[in-house]
Structures are given as structure tokens and as C-alpha cells.
Short mmCIF file of C-alpha atoms in Angstrom, two decimals:
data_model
loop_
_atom_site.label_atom_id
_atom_site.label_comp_id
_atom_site.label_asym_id
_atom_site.label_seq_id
_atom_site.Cartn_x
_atom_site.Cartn_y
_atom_site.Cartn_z
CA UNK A 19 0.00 0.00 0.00
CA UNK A 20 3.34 2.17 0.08
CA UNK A 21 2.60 5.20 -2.07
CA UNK A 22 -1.43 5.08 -2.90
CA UNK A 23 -1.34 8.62 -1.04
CA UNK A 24 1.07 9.78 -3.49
CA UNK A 25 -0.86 7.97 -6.63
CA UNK A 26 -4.29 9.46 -5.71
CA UNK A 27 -2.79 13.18 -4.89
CA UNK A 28 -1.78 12.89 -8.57
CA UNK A 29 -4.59 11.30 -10.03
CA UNK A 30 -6.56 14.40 -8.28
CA UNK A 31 -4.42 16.49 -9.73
CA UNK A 32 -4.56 15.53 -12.92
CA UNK A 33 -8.07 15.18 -13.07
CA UNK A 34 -8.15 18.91 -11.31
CA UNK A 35 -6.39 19.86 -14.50
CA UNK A 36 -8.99 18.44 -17.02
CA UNK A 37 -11.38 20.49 -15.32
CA UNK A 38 -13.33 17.23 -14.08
CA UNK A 39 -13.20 17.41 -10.30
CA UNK A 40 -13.23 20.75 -8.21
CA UNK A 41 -11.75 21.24 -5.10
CA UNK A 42 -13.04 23.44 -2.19
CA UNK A 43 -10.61 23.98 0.38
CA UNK A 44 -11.62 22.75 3.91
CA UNK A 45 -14.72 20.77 1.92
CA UNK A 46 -13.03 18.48 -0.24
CA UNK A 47 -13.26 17.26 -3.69
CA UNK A 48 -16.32 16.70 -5.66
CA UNK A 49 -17.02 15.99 -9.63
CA UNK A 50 -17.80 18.99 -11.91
CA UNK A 51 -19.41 17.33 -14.43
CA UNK A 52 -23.07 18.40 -15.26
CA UNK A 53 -25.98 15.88 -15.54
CA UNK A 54 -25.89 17.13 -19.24
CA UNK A 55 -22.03 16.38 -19.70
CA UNK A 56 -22.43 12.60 -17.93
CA UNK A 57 -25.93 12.21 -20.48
CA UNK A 58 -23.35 13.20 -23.62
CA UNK A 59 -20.49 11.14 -22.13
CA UNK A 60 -22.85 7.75 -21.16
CA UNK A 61 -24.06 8.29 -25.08
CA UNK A 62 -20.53 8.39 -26.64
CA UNK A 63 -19.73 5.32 -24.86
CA UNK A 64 -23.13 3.13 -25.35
CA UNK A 65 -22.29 4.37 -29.15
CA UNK A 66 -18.66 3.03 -29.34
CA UNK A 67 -19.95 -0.27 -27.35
CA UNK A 68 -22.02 -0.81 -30.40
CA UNK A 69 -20.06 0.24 -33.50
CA UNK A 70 -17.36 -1.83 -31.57
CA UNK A 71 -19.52 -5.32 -31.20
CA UNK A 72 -20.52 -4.73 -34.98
CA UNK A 73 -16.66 -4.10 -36.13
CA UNK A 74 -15.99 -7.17 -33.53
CA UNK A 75 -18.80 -9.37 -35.18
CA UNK A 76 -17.30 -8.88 -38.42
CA UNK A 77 -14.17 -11.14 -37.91
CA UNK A 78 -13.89 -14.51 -37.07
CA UNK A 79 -11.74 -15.40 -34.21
CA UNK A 80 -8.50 -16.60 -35.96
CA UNK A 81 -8.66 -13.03 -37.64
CA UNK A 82 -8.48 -11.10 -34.23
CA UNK A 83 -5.95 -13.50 -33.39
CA UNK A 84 -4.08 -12.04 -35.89
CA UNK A 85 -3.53 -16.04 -37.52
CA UNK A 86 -5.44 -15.09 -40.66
CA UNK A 87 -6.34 -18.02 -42.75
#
């Protein structure tokens, strides 16, 4: 567990940077994304799970194997 302070105090940081977590001083740290931005963000994703599983569903499984026939 040596150093998870250290890891998280960067990952905050980081994350502080992208503008996706705010920090209040003597509150803490919350997320500072919108209800609109985590509707647009869930959509993205459910829309790149799909045109994924259809790219995915194209190939056989030697081909993603990267055997070929």
C-alpha cells in the first residue's frame, strides 16, 4: 500500500487539470461534471460499445488473433 497517497494526490491532480473534479478547500473534492455532460459522455460510450460489437462481429476469431487463414 506504500505510495497510494502519493498515486491518488496525482490522479486528483490531474483530473483537477482536465477540469473534471473541483476542489473546495476545507470541503473536499467533488465531480464537476453536469448531468448534461455525464448524459453526452454515457451516449458516446453506449455508441462506441455498439459500432465496436458490430466491427468485432465482423471477424472470425483466428482473424483477431491475428492467424489469418
Amino acid at each position: 500500500m506504500l505510495g497510494v497517497s502519493r498515486d491518488l494526490c496525482a490522479s486528483h491532480r490531474r483530473l483537477e487539470g482536465r477540469k473534471l473534479l473541483q476542489r473546495t478547500p476545507n470541503i473536499g473534492v467533488r465531480v464537476a461534471l453536469s448531468l448534461k455532460d455525464l448524459h453526452e459522455i454515457l451516449q458516446v460510450r453506449e455508441a462506441l460499445k455498439a459500432w465496436l460489437c458490430s466491427r468485432c462481429a465482423n471477424y472470425d476469431r483466428w482473424e483477431i488473433a491475428g492467424r489469418g487463414r
